[in-house]
Tab-separated table of C-alpha atoms and ligand atoms in Angstrom:
chain	number	residue	atom	x	y	z
A	28	UNK	CA	-16.973	81.640	210.707
A	29	UNK	CA	-18.972	81.742	213.905
A	30	UNK	CA	-22.643	82.374	213.452
A	31	UNK	CA	-23.643	85.955	214.161
A	32	UNK	CA	-25.587	86.429	217.365
A	33	UNK	CA	-29.162	87.690	217.259
A	34	UNK	CA	-27.977	91.037	218.694
A	35	UNK	CA	-25.320	91.391	215.954
A	36	UNK	CA	-27.924	90.674	213.311
A	37	UNK	CA	-30.201	93.329	214.741
A	38	UNK	CA	-27.418	95.925	214.604
A	39	UNK	CA	-26.403	95.112	211.039
A	40	UNK	CA	-27.372	97.245	208.027
A	41	UNK	CA	-27.896	100.520	209.899
A	42	UNK	CA	-30.519	99.005	212.155
A	43	UNK	CA	-32.439	97.540	209.241
A	44	UNK	CA	-33.373	93.895	209.106
A	45	UNK	CA	-32.305	91.963	206.018
A	46	UNK	CA	-35.108	89.736	204.808
A	47	UNK	CA	-34.589	87.013	202.197
A	48	UNK	CA	-37.909	86.191	200.529
A	49	UNK	CA	-38.753	83.379	198.123
A	50	UNK	CA	-41.916	81.551	197.134
A	51	UNK	CA	-43.110	78.560	195.193
A	52	UNK	CA	-40.488	76.028	196.214
A	53	UNK	CA	-42.963	73.275	195.224
A	54	UNK	CA	-41.056	70.562	197.103
A	55	UNK	CA	-41.785	67.160	195.542
A	56	UNK	CA	-41.905	63.699	197.038
A	57	UNK	CA	-39.156	62.357	194.776
A	58	UNK	CA	-36.776	64.820	196.512
A	59	UNK	CA	-34.867	65.523	193.308
A	60	UNK	CA	-34.328	69.116	194.364
A	61	UNK	CA	-32.720	69.883	197.687
A	62	UNK	CA	-32.958	73.397	199.093
A	63	UNK	CA	-30.297	72.759	201.732
A	64	UNK	CA	-27.604	74.773	199.957
A	65	UNK	CA	-30.012	77.616	199.252
A	66	UNK	CA	-31.101	77.760	202.911
A	67	UNK	CA	-27.454	77.732	203.996
A	68	UNK	CA	-26.751	80.605	201.630
A	69	UNK	CA	-29.673	82.774	202.809
A	70	UNK	CA	-28.615	82.171	206.409
A	71	UNK	CA	-25.332	83.915	205.575
A	72	UNK	CA	-26.976	86.669	203.513
A	73	UNK	CA	-30.026	87.594	205.601
A	74	UNK	CA	-31.432	87.899	209.114
A	75	UNK	CA	-34.824	86.332	208.412
A	76	UNK	CA	-36.159	84.037	205.672
A	77	UNK	CA	-39.701	84.542	204.382
A	78	UNK	CA	-41.455	81.839	202.326
A	79	UNK	CA	-44.500	82.969	200.344
A	80	UNK	CA	-46.425	79.720	199.908
A	81	UNK	CA	-46.618	76.759	197.520
A	82	UNK	CA	-44.025	75.231	199.805
A	83	UNK	CA	-45.105	71.781	198.609
A	84	UNK	CA	-46.086	70.700	195.104
A	85	UNK	CA	-49.155	68.580	195.842
A	86	UNK	CA	-49.793	69.338	199.494
A	87	UNK	CA	-48.539	65.903	200.604
A	88	UNK	CA	-47.324	65.407	204.185
A	89	UNK	CA	-44.139	63.725	202.880
A	90	UNK	CA	-43.302	66.843	200.851
A	91	UNK	CA	-43.603	68.987	203.974
A	92	UNK	CA	-41.359	66.544	205.850
A	93	UNK	CA	-38.683	66.853	203.145
A	94	UNK	CA	-38.892	70.647	203.351
A	95	UNK	CA	-38.626	70.504	207.143
A	96	UNK	CA	-35.469	68.400	206.758
A	97	UNK	CA	-33.927	70.894	204.334
A	98	UNK	CA	-34.824	73.746	206.697
A	99	UNK	CA	-32.387	72.299	209.228
A	100	UNK	CA	-29.725	73.999	207.069
A	101	UNK	CA	-31.384	77.342	207.801
A	102	UNK	CA	-29.966	79.023	210.910
A	103	UNK	CA	-32.132	82.160	210.769
A	104	UNK	CA	-35.834	82.487	211.720
A	105	UNK	CA	-38.301	81.413	209.024
A	106	UNK	CA	-41.678	83.095	208.485
A	107	UNK	CA	-44.087	81.508	205.998
A	108	UNK	CA	-47.589	81.385	204.581
A	109	UNK	CA	-49.107	78.459	202.704
A	110	UNK	CA	-50.165	78.547	199.037
A	111	UNK	CA	-52.917	76.891	197.014
A	112	UNK	CA	-50.703	73.878	196.196
A	113	UNK	CA	-50.306	73.193	199.920
A	114	UNK	CA	-54.099	72.611	200.062
A	115	UNK	CA	-54.242	70.157	197.145
A	116	UNK	CA	-54.278	66.854	199.088
A	117	UNK	CA	-56.512	67.932	201.965
A	118	UNK	CA	-53.648	67.528	204.467
A	119	UNK	CA	-53.127	71.172	205.308
A	120	UNK	CA	-53.306	70.652	209.091
A	121	UNK	CA	-50.599	67.986	208.915
A	122	UNK	CA	-48.406	70.168	206.706
A	123	UNK	CA	-48.830	73.134	209.049
A	124	UNK	CA	-47.989	70.983	212.084
A	125	UNK	CA	-44.834	69.601	210.420
A	126	UNK	CA	-43.590	73.082	209.536
A	127	UNK	CA	-44.427	74.553	212.955
A	128	UNK	CA	-42.617	71.641	214.579
A	129	UNK	CA	-39.586	72.553	212.443
A	130	UNK	CA	-39.692	76.016	214.020
A	131	UNK	CA	-41.372	77.885	211.139
A	132	UNK	CA	-43.534	80.884	212.104
A	133	UNK	CA	-46.413	79.805	209.882
A	134	UNK	CA	-48.857	82.691	209.542
A	135	UNK	CA	-52.473	82.248	208.518
A	136	UNK	CA	-54.232	85.431	209.503
A	137	UNK	CA	-51.818	86.331	212.298
A	138	UNK	CA	-48.897	88.662	212.935
A	139	UNK	CA	-45.609	87.946	214.637
A	140	UNK	CA	-42.833	90.326	215.645
A	141	UNK	CA	-39.193	89.427	215.006
A	142	UNK	CA	-36.234	91.820	215.339
A	143	UNK	CA	-38.636	94.771	215.759
A	144	UNK	CA	-40.387	94.027	212.458
A	145	UNK	CA	-44.029	92.948	212.348
A	146	UNK	CA	-44.666	90.093	209.916
A	147	UNK	CA	-48.293	89.795	208.833
A	148	UNK	CA	-49.254	86.692	206.900
A	149	UNK	CA	-52.283	85.420	205.057
A	150	UNK	CA	-52.580	83.255	201.950
A	151	UNK	CA	-55.036	85.497	200.110
A	152	UNK	CA	-57.270	84.281	197.305
A	153	UNK	CA	-58.342	84.810	193.694
A	154	UNK	CA	-60.882	87.324	192.396
A	155	UNK	CA	-59.179	89.706	189.982
A	156	UNK	CA	-58.142	93.303	190.012
A	157	UNK	CA	-59.543	96.820	190.063
A	158	UNK	CA	-62.964	97.510	188.605
A	159	UNK	CA	-62.864	94.085	186.879
A	160	UNK	CA	-62.867	92.154	190.165
A	161	UNK	CA	-65.409	89.358	190.398
A	162	UNK	CA	-68.524	90.669	192.182
A	163	UNK	CA	-70.881	88.860	194.522
A	164	UNK	CA	-73.719	88.261	192.047
A	165	UNK	CA	-75.650	85.329	190.666
A	166	UNK	CA	-75.077	81.706	191.574
A	167	UNK	CA	-74.278	80.660	195.137
A	168	UNK	CA	-70.957	79.193	193.874
A	169	UNK	CA	-69.849	82.616	192.584
A	170	UNK	CA	-70.974	84.271	195.824
A	171	UNK	CA	-69.026	81.675	197.842
A	172	UNK	CA	-65.913	82.404	195.787
A	173	UNK	CA	-66.198	86.167	196.340
A	174	UNK	CA	-66.944	85.595	200.033
A	175	UNK	CA	-63.677	83.650	200.378
A	176	UNK	CA	-61.786	86.520	198.738
A	177	UNK	CA	-63.412	89.064	201.088
A	178	UNK	CA	-62.782	86.756	204.052
A	179	UNK	CA	-59.037	86.574	203.320
A	180	UNK	CA	-58.903	90.383	203.090
A	181	UNK	CA	-60.683	90.658	206.466
A	182	UNK	CA	-58.272	88.160	208.024
A	183	UNK	CA	-55.409	90.286	206.701
A	184	UNK	CA	-57.021	93.373	208.254
A	185	UNK	CA	-57.396	91.655	211.638
A	186	UNK	CA	-53.758	90.537	211.520
A	187	UNK	CA	-52.616	94.064	210.594
A	188	UNK	CA	-54.389	95.382	213.690
A	189	UNK	CA	-52.263	93.097	215.882
A	190	UNK	CA	-49.011	94.786	214.791
A	191	UNK	CA	-47.312	97.048	217.309
A	192	UNK	CA	-43.958	97.367	215.489
A	193	UNK	CA	-43.126	100.476	213.442
A	194	UNK	CA	-42.027	98.396	210.431
A	195	UNK	CA	-44.301	95.822	208.836
A	196	UNK	CA	-43.798	93.231	206.109
A	197	UNK	CA	-46.976	91.755	204.627
A	198	UNK	CA	-46.528	88.148	203.469
A	199	UNK	CA	-49.042	86.756	200.946
A	200	UNK	CA	-49.242	83.936	198.440
A	201	UNK	CA	-51.706	85.554	196.003
A	202	UNK	CA	-50.911	88.893	194.379
A	203	UNK	CA	-52.549	92.101	195.662
A	204	UNK	CA	-51.931	94.075	192.436
A	205	UNK	CA	-51.912	93.296	188.692
A	206	UNK	CA	-48.431	94.806	188.032
A	207	UNK	CA	-46.568	91.901	189.610
A	208	UNK	CA	-48.525	89.261	187.685
A	209	UNK	CA	-47.743	91.006	184.406
A	210	UNK	CA	-46.065	88.457	182.121
A	211	UNK	CA	-48.660	85.780	182.836
A	212	UNK	CA	-51.397	85.147	180.232
A	213	UNK	CA	-54.041	87.890	180.748
A	214	UNK	CA	-56.769	85.211	180.745
A	215	UNK	CA	-55.580	83.932	184.143
A	216	UNK	CA	-55.017	87.283	185.905
A	217	UNK	CA	-58.244	86.898	187.939
A	218	UNK	CA	-56.911	83.588	189.339
A	219	UNK	CA	-53.606	85.087	190.445
A	220	UNK	CA	-54.813	87.455	193.131
A	221	UNK	CA	-57.218	90.082	194.290
A	222	UNK	CA	-57.209	93.869	194.675
A	223	UNK	CA	-59.170	93.373	197.891
A	224	UNK	CA	-55.807	92.563	199.515
A	225	UNK	CA	-54.290	95.858	198.280
A	226	UNK	CA	-57.347	97.815	199.481
A	227	UNK	CA	-56.779	96.382	202.956
A	228	UNK	CA	-53.012	96.977	202.877
A	229	UNK	CA	-53.553	100.622	201.911
A	230	UNK	CA	-55.513	101.259	205.091
A	231	UNK	CA	-52.257	100.739	207.012
A	232	UNK	CA	-48.651	101.881	206.787
A	233	UNK	CA	-46.491	98.971	205.644
A	234	UNK	CA	-42.804	98.735	204.736
A	235	UNK	CA	-43.303	96.248	201.883
A	236	UNK	CA	-45.440	93.378	200.619
A	237	UNK	CA	-44.146	90.067	199.254
A	238	UNK	CA	-46.098	87.391	197.417
A	239	UNK	CA	-45.605	84.441	195.074
A	240	UNK	CA	-47.990	82.303	192.967
A	241	UNK	CA	-47.448	84.142	189.641
A	242	UNK	CA	-44.398	82.197	188.433
A	243	UNK	CA	-44.224	84.164	185.176
A	244	UNK	CA	-45.101	87.550	186.629
A	245	UNK	CA	-42.944	90.616	187.314
A	246	UNK	CA	-40.737	91.380	190.293
A	247	UNK	CA	-41.831	94.817	191.376
A	248	UNK	CA	-44.908	96.999	191.672
A	249	UNK	CA	-46.849	99.086	194.155
A	250	UNK	CA	-50.348	99.337	195.568
A	251	UNK	CA	-52.536	102.318	194.613
A	252	UNK	CA	-51.603	103.725	198.055
A	253	UNK	CA	-47.868	103.424	197.327
A	254	UNK	CA	-46.849	100.277	199.271
A	255	UNK	CA	-43.967	98.461	197.548
A	256	UNK	CA	-44.939	94.980	196.321
A	257	UNK	CA	-42.489	92.247	195.300
A	258	UNK	CA	-43.308	88.992	193.519
A	259	UNK	CA	-40.674	86.666	194.975
A	260	UNK	CA	-41.746	83.397	193.294
A	261	UNK	CA	-38.454	81.585	192.793
A	262	UNK	CA	-38.886	81.604	188.987
A	263	UNK	CA	-38.918	85.419	188.833
A	264	UNK	CA	-35.682	87.220	187.898
A	265	UNK	CA	-34.557	89.339	190.831
A	266	UNK	CA	-31.882	91.997	191.430
A	267	UNK	CA	-29.943	89.451	193.540
A	268	UNK	CA	-29.559	87.157	190.502
A	269	UNK	CA	-30.605	84.426	192.933
A	270	UNK	CA	-33.979	82.666	193.470
A	271	UNK	CA	-34.620	84.842	196.557
A	272	UNK	CA	-35.079	88.586	196.947
A	273	UNK	CA	-33.187	90.534	199.585
A	274	UNK	CA	-35.131	93.358	201.201
A	275	UNK	CA	-33.982	95.749	203.924
A	276	UNK	CA	-36.887	96.455	206.224
B	17	LIG	FE1	-46.608	78.147	192.716
B	18	LIG	FE1	-49.769	79.151	193.910
């Protein structure tokens, strides 16, 4: 079957854009898992692929190269953010360059518009949820940690302000709400995300939010302001019955 043209894709689904979203691929150097078939499949099922971080397992340049090779099987645009695992080996610039060279719209505090949808991407950070969030008090190390969490929320806000499209998908690695990390041990909730992200999101009108990171969390939730949130980590059971979620934006 001939590949659908960009115009056809835009017209499909009553003018809505079909987004396939998956996170936590954790590509490893031994290349035991190939995502080629999965990328081929999403190219037939969706208009755009969104990857929500932890693209590599240990943040090694070779892992990013293997992912870039697999992404050749993907014939639709790819939007991504990085995750904490992508930082592990201190090679984040190299990883980002490899993915951008492969044509990935890698977002780190920016927005990009594709098919009339604004994609806003930031990794996010830890810190916890609601009134139990870690506060900026005490040792400089704690204050630095909270400052990083606040900084990621501010970068998300700046990126949101760049959006001109009427529909917006927010792409994160860390969770903005506790509902979608439910299923993980409660002791690690504060390391899975931060409500500061949800507070920022709720200052804007967004179509949906996707994130990963909480491999044992729950698929669906919403921010206090009512924005739909989906945990699309590949380990999470989804309505598609596949590792990726399909969202109409
Ligand atoms: Fe992960
Ligand atoms: Fe992660």
